[in-house]
Amino acid sequence: MASSPSAMGIGCLASNPEIFVIAEPHWLVFNWRSRALYEIVSLLMTLLGQRSLNAYVQFCLRLGSCKVTDEGNFLARKLVLTGQGKQWITQFDDIDQGTAILLANSLTLISHTEFRRELEKLVLGAAADVEGPIALFAVRELPKFSPEESWMMPQVLPLYSCASLSEDGRSISSVGATADLGSEAIIAHMIRQLARGNPAKFINHPTLNEMRDRGCRAVFVVDDFVGSGGRVRSFLDSLWLEPTLKSWWSTKLIRFNVLAYSATDHGTRSLQRLKCSPAICVHRDATSFETLPLSLEKKELIRKLCRDYGARVFKRRKNMWFGYKQGMCSIVFEHGCPNNTPAILWDMKDGTPNWTGLFPHRAISSEIASVFPLEIGRGDSVATLMDIGQTKLAKSGALSRTGETGQVILLVLSLIAKGHRKRATICFATGLSTKDCERIIERCIKWKFLTPQRRLTPRGLAELDAARKFRAQSQTSVDRGSDYYYPQQLRPTTC
């Protein structure tokens, strides 16, 4: 492994399985769960000294006895401990291995369970606002034709002209006529289950006649991830080319909705410009390495790593060094790695120099899939505060003295104080969904911690200042003493 894992904030399991040590270059922060654990750690620091304890942490890392500090997206730190992850790390020069670990640690890993559960909730929540049946479609790549003019871009065909009908003629194929199926297969299965569970509400890939007979009032197109927005845009364009659907939309008989587990800002904006004006529902905003709650120095190191090794290994694919359309996305699904992520994560190259990605050909092996968390939770708040420069607040211990909501609010205020106002950044740091993140921000605005423009108010600044000045009080109990108390006077009894 790299010689500088301590700079990455990787959690290491000490002798007690409940003690999590977060090592940094010149300081140590301990995340304790009780006073007893804190005293054990204090004793270790007294006996070993900070330098020796730092050396012990790095020694544990080299032995592989590492443990994640918290759940959620920070479980990505286990990636570099797998055999595949170690092989990927060794391809970097020694001086760059620390940055490569940081790159892998910053990924958000979405498991099958998390993806299916939250996307289904999203569909059911959006369906509650529609009175009438809903047509569900899984987004997929559609065939295109090239116009006679060479200067024109390939155009999509109307959906029903390139889809095969079912035997009863009431639905169309949910996937393409190929063995190379992507996320559309998983989403198509989810749609099938929804339609079976509530056939009066959901229609599984219906034909136009079926939509007319059932009185359909909305068209939901469902995808896993909206990166550049190209695939969803092409699918909606193919629906828009159907004159019947266009007529129903113009008379306000139907509406279009796009539902995705995650989406980038760029992809969302590109869909908002479509003629059908779709409503866009996303469970979690997608972060990129440009919007992560990291210092500018670390962000530049990650970008330099992708550029240098992209130029070294993938000379002829310069457009993919930072991902498709320079996406630099940091989200990976268990069913596949998006091509918007940097090429050094998934691309393959034979010859000299050869290269094996962490997710070869964007596929997820069983070994890598084992580290995907069942659900996304909040990571180590102390490490996040240190990364964004809130050192005093991280060391004050104020987070350990507040409840769950109080910790999230302090973290949100700290991020905004350092200029991290994007919702995607806040979602990554707190582990919240888009909906929950908006709810927390609205609560901060209601309490006058933030302005509607997501800027700190004097009250919000005062809250942060008070948290920075917080010091844990002594837990020593008052001496009870040994003397017994005998009352000397008694009030007279009354009849």
Short mmCIF file of C-alpha atoms in Angstrom, two decimals:
data_model
loop_
_atom_site.label_atom_id
_atom_site.label_comp_id
_atom_site.label_asym_id
_atom_site.label_seq_id
_atom_site.Cartn_x
_atom_site.Cartn_y
_atom_site.Cartn_z
CA MET A 1 0.00 0.00 0.00
CA ALA A 2 0.96 3.63 -0.17
CA SER A 3 3.40 5.07 2.31
CA SER A 4 1.07 7.97 3.12
CA PRO A 5 -2.27 6.41 4.15
CA SER A 6 -2.45 8.64 7.21
CA ALA A 7 -3.08 11.66 5.03
CA MET A 8 -6.14 9.98 3.59
CA GLY A 9 -8.01 9.74 6.91
CA ILE A 10 -8.38 5.95 6.73
CA GLY A 11 -9.83 4.41 9.90
CA CYS A 12 -7.67 1.83 11.60
CA LEU A 13 -8.78 -0.73 14.15
CA ALA A 14 -6.77 -0.49 17.33
CA SER A 15 -6.45 -3.18 19.97
CA ASN A 16 -10.00 -2.56 21.21
CA PRO A 17 -12.49 -3.28 18.38
CA GLU A 18 -14.59 -0.27 19.41
CA ILE A 19 -11.80 2.32 19.10
CA PHE A 20 -11.49 3.97 15.74
CA VAL A 21 -8.35 6.01 15.13
CA ILE A 22 -8.20 8.58 12.37
CA ALA A 23 -4.62 9.44 11.52
CA GLU A 24 -3.59 12.78 10.00
CA PRO A 25 -0.11 14.17 9.31
CA HIS A 26 0.29 16.16 12.53
CA TRP A 27 -2.68 15.35 14.70
CA LEU A 28 -4.95 12.55 15.89
CA VAL A 29 -8.69 12.69 16.34
CA PHE A 30 -10.44 9.95 18.25
CA ASN A 31 -14.05 9.06 17.72
CA TRP A 32 -15.15 7.61 21.09
CA ARG A 33 -18.51 6.16 22.05
CA SER A 34 -18.15 6.33 25.80
CA ARG A 35 -16.03 7.95 28.49
CA ALA A 36 -14.25 4.64 29.12
CA LEU A 37 -13.05 4.39 25.54
CA TYR A 38 -11.81 7.96 25.68
CA GLU A 39 -9.78 7.18 28.79
CA ILE A 40 -8.26 4.10 27.10
CA VAL A 41 -7.18 6.18 24.14
CA SER A 42 -5.78 8.88 26.42
CA LEU A 43 -3.75 6.24 28.24
CA LEU A 44 -2.39 4.96 24.91
CA MET A 45 -1.31 8.47 23.96
CA THR A 46 0.37 8.93 27.33
CA LEU A 47 2.27 5.63 27.17
CA LEU A 48 3.20 5.62 23.49
CA GLY A 49 3.35 9.28 22.61
CA GLN A 50 1.80 10.76 19.47
CA ARG A 51 4.67 9.79 17.14
CA SER A 52 4.68 6.20 18.32
CA LEU A 53 0.91 5.97 18.02
CA ASN A 54 1.06 7.35 14.50
CA ALA A 55 3.66 4.70 13.67
CA TYR A 56 1.40 2.05 15.17
CA VAL A 57 -1.50 3.22 12.99
CA GLN A 58 0.62 3.01 9.85
CA PHE A 59 1.91 -0.41 10.93
CA CYS A 60 -1.69 -1.64 11.25
CA LEU A 61 -2.43 -0.30 7.80
CA ARG A 62 0.49 -2.21 6.31
CA LEU A 63 -0.72 -5.39 7.98
CA GLY A 64 -4.16 -4.82 6.51
CA SER A 65 -5.89 -4.62 9.90
CA CYS A 66 -7.98 -1.67 8.78
CA LYS A 67 -11.55 -0.80 9.62
CA VAL A 68 -13.82 1.89 8.31
CA THR A 69 -14.55 4.73 10.70
CA ASP A 70 -18.23 4.84 9.82
CA GLU A 71 -20.85 3.43 7.53
CA GLY A 72 -22.20 4.74 4.22
CA ASN A 73 -20.16 6.19 1.41
CA PHE A 74 -16.99 6.02 3.54
CA LEU A 75 -17.12 2.23 3.21
CA ALA A 76 -15.48 2.90 -0.13
CA ARG A 77 -12.23 2.87 1.85
CA LYS A 78 -12.41 -0.91 1.86
CA LEU A 79 -11.92 -0.88 -1.90
CA VAL A 80 -8.17 -0.47 -1.61
CA LEU A 81 -7.98 -3.42 0.81
CA THR A 82 -9.35 -5.94 -1.68
CA GLY A 83 -6.95 -7.94 -3.84
CA GLN A 84 -8.20 -6.12 -6.91
CA GLY A 85 -7.77 -2.78 -5.17
CA LYS A 86 -4.21 -3.55 -4.08
CA GLN A 87 -3.32 -4.59 -7.62
CA TRP A 88 -4.74 -1.31 -8.95
CA ILE A 89 -2.79 0.75 -6.40
CA THR A 90 0.55 -0.89 -7.24
CA GLN A 91 0.30 0.40 -10.82
CA PHE A 92 0.90 3.95 -9.57
CA ASP A 93 4.28 5.39 -8.67
CA ASP A 94 5.04 5.45 -4.95
CA ILE A 95 4.63 9.22 -4.78
CA ASP A 96 1.15 9.00 -6.37
CA GLN A 97 -0.26 6.05 -4.45
CA GLY A 98 -1.60 8.26 -1.65
CA THR A 99 -3.61 10.29 -4.15
CA ALA A 100 -4.87 7.10 -5.80
CA ILE A 101 -6.12 5.90 -2.41
CA LEU A 102 -7.84 9.25 -1.91
CA LEU A 103 -9.49 8.86 -5.31
CA ALA A 104 -10.84 5.41 -4.42
CA ASN A 105 -11.89 6.49 -0.92
CA SER A 106 -13.94 9.38 -2.33
CA LEU A 107 -16.23 7.14 -4.39
CA THR A 108 -19.89 6.70 -3.47
CA LEU A 109 -20.80 3.02 -3.80
CA ILE A 110 -24.44 2.14 -4.53
CA SER A 111 -25.45 -1.47 -3.89
CA HIS A 112 -28.27 -3.37 -5.61
CA THR A 113 -30.36 -3.19 -2.44
CA GLU A 114 -29.93 0.55 -2.00
CA PHE A 115 -30.56 1.22 -5.69
CA ARG A 116 -33.70 -0.89 -5.99
CA ARG A 117 -35.26 0.21 -2.70
CA GLU A 118 -34.78 3.95 -3.17
CA LEU A 119 -35.70 4.01 -6.86
CA GLU A 120 -38.92 2.14 -6.12
CA LYS A 121 -39.74 4.64 -3.36
CA LEU A 122 -39.10 7.45 -5.83
CA VAL A 123 -41.55 5.98 -8.36
CA LEU A 124 -44.24 5.43 -5.73
CA GLY A 125 -43.80 8.94 -4.35
CA ALA A 126 -44.10 10.55 -7.78
CA ALA A 127 -47.09 8.34 -8.65
CA ALA A 128 -48.99 9.64 -5.62
CA ASP A 129 -49.30 13.02 -7.36
CA VAL A 130 -50.89 11.53 -10.50
CA GLU A 131 -54.60 10.78 -10.70
CA GLY A 132 -54.92 7.90 -13.09
CA PRO A 133 -52.81 5.13 -14.62
CA ILE A 134 -49.12 5.68 -15.35
CA ALA A 135 -47.06 4.21 -18.20
CA LEU A 136 -43.61 3.07 -17.03
CA PHE A 137 -40.64 2.79 -19.39
CA ALA A 138 -37.05 1.73 -18.67
CA VAL A 139 -34.60 4.04 -20.45
CA ARG A 140 -32.29 2.26 -22.90
CA GLU A 141 -30.17 2.92 -25.95
CA LEU A 142 -32.26 3.13 -29.12
CA PRO A 143 -31.20 2.59 -32.74
CA LYS A 144 -30.47 5.70 -34.79
CA PHE A 145 -30.41 6.41 -38.50
CA SER A 146 -27.92 8.62 -40.33
CA PRO A 147 -29.44 11.28 -42.61
CA GLU A 148 -28.28 11.55 -46.20
CA GLU A 149 -26.53 14.82 -45.45
CA SER A 150 -23.15 13.97 -43.96
CA TRP A 151 -23.08 17.06 -41.78
CA MET A 152 -26.22 16.03 -39.85
CA MET A 153 -26.05 14.08 -36.62
CA PRO A 154 -27.66 10.61 -36.37
CA GLN A 155 -31.32 10.85 -35.39
CA VAL A 156 -33.45 8.60 -33.21
CA LEU A 157 -36.50 6.81 -34.56
CA PRO A 158 -40.00 6.95 -33.06
CA LEU A 159 -40.13 4.49 -30.18
CA TYR A 160 -42.90 2.26 -31.47
CA SER A 161 -41.33 1.94 -34.91
CA CYS A 162 -38.18 0.30 -33.50
CA ALA A 163 -39.69 -1.74 -30.64
CA SER A 164 -41.10 -5.24 -30.93
CA LEU A 165 -44.66 -5.95 -29.78
CA SER A 166 -45.63 -8.59 -27.26
CA GLU A 167 -47.81 -11.54 -28.24
CA ASP A 168 -50.99 -9.89 -26.98
CA GLY A 169 -50.11 -6.58 -28.64
CA ARG A 170 -50.61 -4.59 -25.43
CA SER A 171 -46.97 -3.87 -24.58
CA ILE A 172 -43.56 -3.51 -26.21
CA SER A 173 -40.20 -5.05 -25.37
CA SER A 174 -38.61 -3.47 -22.33
CA VAL A 175 -35.02 -4.15 -23.44
CA GLY A 176 -33.17 -4.20 -26.72
CA ALA A 177 -32.71 -7.25 -28.94
CA THR A 178 -29.18 -7.89 -27.71
CA ALA A 179 -27.43 -9.90 -25.04
CA ASP A 180 -25.48 -6.83 -23.88
CA LEU A 181 -27.97 -5.48 -21.34
CA GLY A 182 -27.21 -2.74 -18.84
CA SER A 183 -29.18 -1.09 -16.06
CA GLU A 184 -32.35 -1.21 -18.18
CA ALA A 185 -32.68 -4.93 -17.36
CA ILE A 186 -32.73 -4.25 -13.60
CA ILE A 187 -35.14 -1.34 -13.99
CA ALA A 188 -37.39 -3.35 -16.33
CA HIS A 189 -37.67 -6.06 -13.67
CA MET A 190 -38.57 -3.45 -11.05
CA ILE A 191 -41.25 -1.99 -13.37
CA ARG A 192 -42.65 -5.48 -13.95
CA GLN A 193 -42.97 -6.04 -10.19
CA LEU A 194 -44.63 -2.64 -9.68
CA ALA A 195 -47.14 -3.31 -12.45
CA ARG A 196 -47.94 -6.73 -11.01
CA GLY A 197 -48.36 -5.34 -7.51
CA ASN A 198 -50.65 -2.48 -8.59
CA PRO A 199 -52.01 -3.16 -12.10
CA ALA A 200 -54.65 -0.44 -11.79
CA LYS A 201 -51.97 2.23 -11.33
CA PHE A 202 -48.91 1.12 -13.31
CA ILE A 203 -48.70 -0.11 -16.91
CA ASN A 204 -45.58 -1.98 -17.99
CA HIS A 205 -44.24 -0.57 -21.31
CA PRO A 206 -47.68 -0.16 -22.92
CA THR A 207 -48.52 0.45 -26.57
CA LEU A 208 -50.36 3.59 -27.65
CA ASN A 209 -53.65 1.69 -27.90
CA GLU A 210 -53.20 0.31 -24.39
CA MET A 211 -52.49 3.79 -23.04
CA ARG A 212 -55.61 5.11 -24.76
CA ASP A 213 -57.83 2.29 -23.48
CA ARG A 214 -56.55 2.63 -19.92
CA GLY A 215 -56.79 6.43 -19.87
CA CYS A 216 -53.10 6.93 -19.08
CA ARG A 217 -52.32 10.28 -17.44
CA ALA A 218 -48.53 10.24 -17.17
CA VAL A 219 -45.44 8.72 -18.75
CA PHE A 220 -42.59 7.87 -16.36
CA VAL A 221 -39.18 7.11 -17.88
CA VAL A 222 -36.88 5.51 -15.32
CA ASP A 223 -33.07 5.36 -15.37
CA ASP A 224 -30.29 4.67 -12.90
CA PHE A 225 -28.03 7.65 -13.56
CA VAL A 226 -28.29 10.85 -15.59
CA GLY A 227 -24.71 11.88 -16.37
CA SER A 228 -24.55 13.92 -19.54
CA GLY A 229 -28.27 13.32 -20.10
CA GLY A 230 -27.77 12.04 -23.65
CA ARG A 231 -29.42 8.64 -23.25
CA VAL A 232 -32.52 9.95 -21.45
CA ARG A 233 -32.78 12.82 -23.91
CA SER A 234 -32.71 10.43 -26.89
CA PHE A 235 -35.35 8.21 -25.29
CA LEU A 236 -37.67 11.16 -24.64
CA ASP A 237 -37.08 12.42 -28.18
CA SER A 238 -38.20 9.05 -29.54
CA LEU A 239 -41.41 9.32 -27.50
CA TRP A 240 -41.88 12.91 -28.64
CA LEU A 241 -41.70 11.80 -32.27
CA GLU A 242 -44.95 9.89 -31.76
CA PRO A 243 -47.70 12.30 -32.94
CA THR A 244 -50.26 10.74 -30.61
CA LEU A 245 -48.19 11.37 -27.49
CA LYS A 246 -47.39 14.89 -28.63
CA SER A 247 -51.10 15.57 -29.13
CA TRP A 248 -52.02 14.20 -25.70
CA TRP A 249 -49.31 16.32 -24.09
CA SER A 250 -50.41 19.52 -25.87
CA THR A 251 -53.97 19.03 -24.61
CA LYS A 252 -52.65 18.33 -21.08
CA LEU A 253 -53.93 14.77 -21.05
CA ILE A 254 -50.53 13.38 -20.08
CA ARG A 255 -47.27 14.62 -18.63
CA PHE A 256 -43.72 13.34 -18.73
CA ASN A 257 -41.59 12.51 -15.69
CA VAL A 258 -37.93 11.48 -15.53
CA LEU A 259 -37.02 9.43 -12.46
CA ALA A 260 -33.43 8.46 -11.68
CA TYR A 261 -31.49 7.35 -8.64
CA SER A 262 -28.87 10.02 -9.25
CA ALA A 263 -28.16 12.84 -11.69
CA THR A 264 -25.54 15.50 -12.31
CA ASP A 265 -26.35 19.20 -12.54
CA HIS A 266 -25.34 19.20 -16.20
CA GLY A 267 -27.61 16.27 -17.01
CA THR A 268 -30.56 17.82 -15.18
CA ARG A 269 -30.17 21.12 -17.01
CA SER A 270 -30.00 19.38 -20.40
CA LEU A 271 -33.31 17.58 -19.73
CA GLN A 272 -35.03 20.76 -18.60
CA ARG A 273 -34.54 22.23 -22.08
CA LEU A 274 -36.58 19.51 -23.82
CA LYS A 275 -39.85 20.40 -25.53
CA CYS A 276 -41.86 17.95 -23.46
CA SER A 277 -40.83 19.81 -20.26
CA PRO A 278 -40.38 16.71 -18.10
CA ALA A 279 -40.55 16.85 -14.32
CA ILE A 280 -37.26 15.49 -12.97
CA CYS A 281 -37.20 13.46 -9.74
CA VAL A 282 -33.83 12.35 -8.35
CA HIS A 283 -33.12 10.48 -5.13
CA ARG A 284 -29.52 11.65 -4.69
CA ASP A 285 -27.50 14.37 -6.39
CA ALA A 286 -24.40 12.96 -8.07
CA THR A 287 -21.12 14.39 -6.87
CA SER A 288 -18.06 14.88 -8.99
CA PHE A 289 -14.48 15.07 -7.79
CA GLU A 290 -14.75 18.81 -8.39
CA THR A 291 -17.56 19.24 -5.86
CA LEU A 292 -16.38 16.90 -3.09
CA PRO A 293 -15.84 18.45 0.36
CA LEU A 294 -12.05 18.39 -0.04
CA SER A 295 -9.41 21.07 0.00
CA LEU A 296 -8.42 22.67 -3.30
CA GLU A 297 -5.00 21.06 -2.98
CA LYS A 298 -6.46 17.54 -2.79
CA LYS A 299 -8.84 18.21 -5.69
CA GLU A 300 -5.95 19.38 -7.83
CA LEU A 301 -3.93 16.28 -6.90
CA ILE A 302 -6.80 14.04 -8.02
CA ARG A 303 -7.18 15.92 -11.30
CA LYS A 304 -3.43 15.79 -11.91
CA LEU A 305 -3.43 12.04 -11.24
CA CYS A 306 -6.20 11.44 -13.81
CA ARG A 307 -4.42 13.64 -16.36
CA ASP A 308 -0.91 12.25 -15.89
CA TYR A 309 -1.85 8.56 -15.93
CA GLY A 310 -4.41 9.13 -18.65
CA ALA A 311 -1.68 10.63 -20.83
CA ARG A 312 0.70 7.81 -19.91
CA VAL A 313 -1.64 4.88 -20.56
CA PHE A 314 -4.51 6.15 -22.75
CA LYS A 315 -2.75 8.53 -25.11
CA ARG A 316 -5.30 8.11 -27.90
CA ARG A 317 -8.34 8.56 -25.64
CA LYS A 318 -7.75 12.03 -24.29
CA ASN A 319 -11.48 12.74 -24.24
CA MET A 320 -11.97 10.02 -21.60
CA TRP A 321 -9.21 10.91 -19.15
CA PHE A 322 -11.72 12.65 -16.88
CA GLY A 323 -14.68 10.53 -17.95
CA TYR A 324 -17.25 10.95 -20.69
CA LYS A 325 -17.68 14.67 -21.47
CA GLN A 326 -15.23 15.51 -18.64
CA GLY A 327 -17.76 14.30 -16.07
CA MET A 328 -15.31 13.39 -13.24
CA CYS A 329 -18.21 11.66 -11.45
CA SER A 330 -17.57 9.83 -8.19
CA ILE A 331 -20.56 7.47 -8.06
CA VAL A 332 -20.36 3.74 -8.82
CA PHE A 333 -23.26 1.27 -8.97
CA GLU A 334 -23.00 -2.41 -8.15
CA HIS A 335 -24.44 -3.23 -11.55
CA GLY A 336 -21.78 -1.17 -13.35
CA CYS A 337 -19.43 1.79 -13.26
CA PRO A 338 -20.64 4.83 -15.28
CA ASN A 339 -18.38 6.02 -18.08
CA ASN A 340 -18.55 9.53 -16.58
CA THR A 341 -15.95 8.46 -14.01
CA PRO A 342 -12.21 8.89 -14.71
CA ALA A 343 -10.80 6.35 -17.17
CA ILE A 344 -8.09 5.12 -14.79
CA LEU A 345 -10.87 3.54 -12.70
CA TRP A 346 -12.32 1.31 -15.39
CA ASP A 347 -10.36 1.38 -18.65
CA MET A 348 -8.14 -1.50 -19.75
CA LYS A 349 -5.01 -1.51 -21.89
CA ASP A 350 -2.82 -4.38 -23.07
CA GLY A 351 0.77 -4.03 -24.16
CA THR A 352 3.40 -1.68 -22.76
CA PRO A 353 2.48 -0.08 -20.46
CA ASN A 354 -0.43 -2.32 -19.56
CA TRP A 355 -3.21 -1.19 -17.23
CA THR A 356 -5.94 -2.91 -15.23
CA GLY A 357 -8.71 -0.71 -13.92
CA LEU A 358 -10.28 -0.97 -10.49
CA PHE A 359 -13.54 -1.80 -12.30
CA PRO A 360 -12.29 -3.53 -15.50
CA HIS A 361 -14.52 -2.75 -18.50
CA ARG A 362 -16.84 -0.99 -16.02
CA ALA A 363 -17.84 -4.36 -14.54
CA ILE A 364 -18.07 -5.05 -10.79
CA SER A 365 -16.53 -8.32 -9.62
CA SER A 366 -17.89 -10.29 -6.66
CA GLU A 367 -14.88 -9.28 -4.57
CA ILE A 368 -15.47 -5.59 -5.20
CA ALA A 369 -19.25 -5.97 -4.78
CA SER A 370 -18.70 -7.31 -1.25
CA VAL A 371 -17.67 -3.85 0.02
CA PHE A 372 -20.77 -2.06 -1.30
CA PRO A 373 -22.87 -0.89 1.69
CA LEU A 374 -26.51 -1.92 1.98
CA GLU A 375 -27.46 1.72 2.46
CA ILE A 376 -25.80 5.12 2.30
CA GLY A 377 -25.17 6.71 5.67
CA ARG A 378 -23.26 9.64 7.05
CA GLY A 379 -19.52 9.15 7.12
CA ASP A 380 -16.97 10.45 9.59
CA SER A 381 -17.99 14.04 10.33
CA VAL A 382 -14.70 14.82 12.07
CA ALA A 383 -12.66 13.82 9.03
CA THR A 384 -14.95 15.89 6.80
CA LEU A 385 -14.50 18.94 9.02
CA MET A 386 -10.74 18.54 8.86
CA ASP A 387 -10.82 18.19 5.07
CA ILE A 388 -12.69 21.47 4.62
CA GLY A 389 -10.52 23.39 7.09
CA GLN A 390 -12.80 23.46 10.16
CA THR A 391 -10.01 22.30 12.46
CA LYS A 392 -11.18 23.99 15.68
CA LEU A 393 -14.69 22.63 15.33
CA ALA A 394 -13.38 19.13 14.62
CA LYS A 395 -11.21 19.16 17.75
CA SER A 396 -13.78 20.83 20.02
CA GLY A 397 -15.85 17.69 20.60
CA ALA A 398 -19.10 19.59 19.99
CA LEU A 399 -20.34 16.96 17.56
CA SER A 400 -20.27 14.27 20.23
CA ARG A 401 -22.47 16.38 22.53
CA THR A 402 -25.35 16.91 20.09
CA GLY A 403 -28.03 14.66 18.70
CA GLU A 404 -28.22 13.24 15.19
CA THR A 405 -30.01 16.29 13.76
CA GLY A 406 -27.69 18.67 15.60
CA GLN A 407 -24.62 16.98 14.12
CA VAL A 408 -26.04 17.23 10.60
CA ILE A 409 -26.92 20.91 11.05
CA LEU A 410 -23.45 21.74 12.39
CA LEU A 411 -21.91 19.90 9.45
CA VAL A 412 -24.13 21.75 6.95
CA LEU A 413 -23.31 25.14 8.49
CA SER A 414 -19.59 24.28 8.45
CA LEU A 415 -19.70 23.30 4.78
CA ILE A 416 -21.54 26.47 3.76
CA ALA A 417 -19.15 28.60 5.84
CA LYS A 418 -16.30 27.25 3.70
CA GLY A 419 -18.12 27.89 0.42
CA HIS A 420 -19.47 24.36 -0.18
CA ARG A 421 -23.05 25.40 -1.00
CA LYS A 422 -23.89 22.86 -3.70
CA ARG A 423 -26.56 20.40 -2.70
CA ALA A 424 -24.54 17.51 -4.15
CA THR A 425 -21.63 18.35 -1.82
CA ILE A 426 -23.90 18.52 1.21
CA CYS A 427 -25.56 15.21 0.26
CA PHE A 428 -22.16 13.50 0.01
CA ALA A 429 -20.90 14.83 3.34
CA THR A 430 -24.09 14.11 5.29
CA GLY A 431 -25.24 10.95 3.51
CA LEU A 432 -28.70 12.50 3.06
CA SER A 433 -30.93 12.10 0.04
CA THR A 434 -31.86 15.13 -2.04
CA LYS A 435 -35.24 15.39 -0.33
CA ASP A 436 -33.82 15.12 3.20
CA CYS A 437 -31.05 17.58 2.35
CA GLU A 438 -33.60 20.16 1.21
CA ARG A 439 -35.57 19.57 4.39
CA ILE A 440 -32.52 20.24 6.58
CA ILE A 441 -31.65 23.39 4.61
CA GLU A 442 -35.24 24.63 4.91
CA ARG A 443 -35.05 24.04 8.66
CA CYS A 444 -31.83 26.05 8.88
CA ILE A 445 -33.50 28.88 6.95
CA LYS A 446 -36.53 28.71 9.26
CA TRP A 447 -34.27 28.97 12.30
CA LYS A 448 -32.44 31.88 10.62
CA PHE A 449 -29.10 30.09 10.48
CA LEU A 450 -29.07 30.52 6.69
CA THR A 451 -30.48 32.96 4.17
CA PRO A 452 -32.63 31.67 1.26
CA GLN A 453 -29.45 32.04 -0.86
CA ARG A 454 -27.68 29.52 1.43
CA ARG A 455 -25.42 32.01 3.13
CA LEU A 456 -24.67 32.14 6.83
CA THR A 457 -26.56 34.65 8.94
CA PRO A 458 -25.14 36.25 12.12
CA ARG A 459 -27.09 33.66 14.10
CA GLY A 460 -25.53 30.85 12.08
CA LEU A 461 -22.04 32.30 12.61
CA ALA A 462 -22.72 32.55 16.34
CA GLU A 463 -23.78 28.90 16.39
CA LEU A 464 -20.51 27.84 14.77
CA ASP A 465 -18.44 30.07 17.08
CA ALA A 466 -20.11 28.55 20.13
CA ALA A 467 -19.41 25.05 18.82
CA ARG A 468 -15.74 25.88 18.20
CA LYS A 469 -15.35 27.16 21.78
CA PHE A 470 -17.03 24.11 23.25
CA ARG A 471 -14.93 22.12 25.69
CA ALA A 472 -15.97 18.80 27.19
CA GLN A 473 -16.69 19.19 30.90
CA SER A 474 -15.20 16.90 33.48
CA GLN A 475 -17.30 13.82 34.19
CA THR A 476 -15.96 13.51 37.80
CA SER A 477 -18.83 13.00 40.24
CA VAL A 478 -19.08 14.90 43.53
CA ASP A 479 -17.62 13.10 46.57
CA ARG A 480 -20.51 11.70 48.57
CA GLY A 481 -18.61 11.69 51.85
CA SER A 482 -18.95 9.26 54.76
CA ASP A 483 -20.98 11.23 57.37
CA TYR A 484 -24.60 10.34 57.91
CA TYR A 485 -27.19 13.06 58.21
CA TYR A 486 -29.49 13.13 61.19
CA PRO A 487 -32.27 15.75 61.22
CA GLN A 488 -32.05 17.87 64.38
CA GLN A 489 -35.45 19.55 64.20
CA LEU A 490 -38.85 18.20 63.29
CA ARG A 491 -41.98 20.21 62.69
CA PRO A 492 -44.77 19.48 65.22
CA THR A 493 -47.44 16.96 64.30
CA THR A 494 -50.97 18.12 63.62
CA CYS A 495 -54.18 16.28 64.36
#
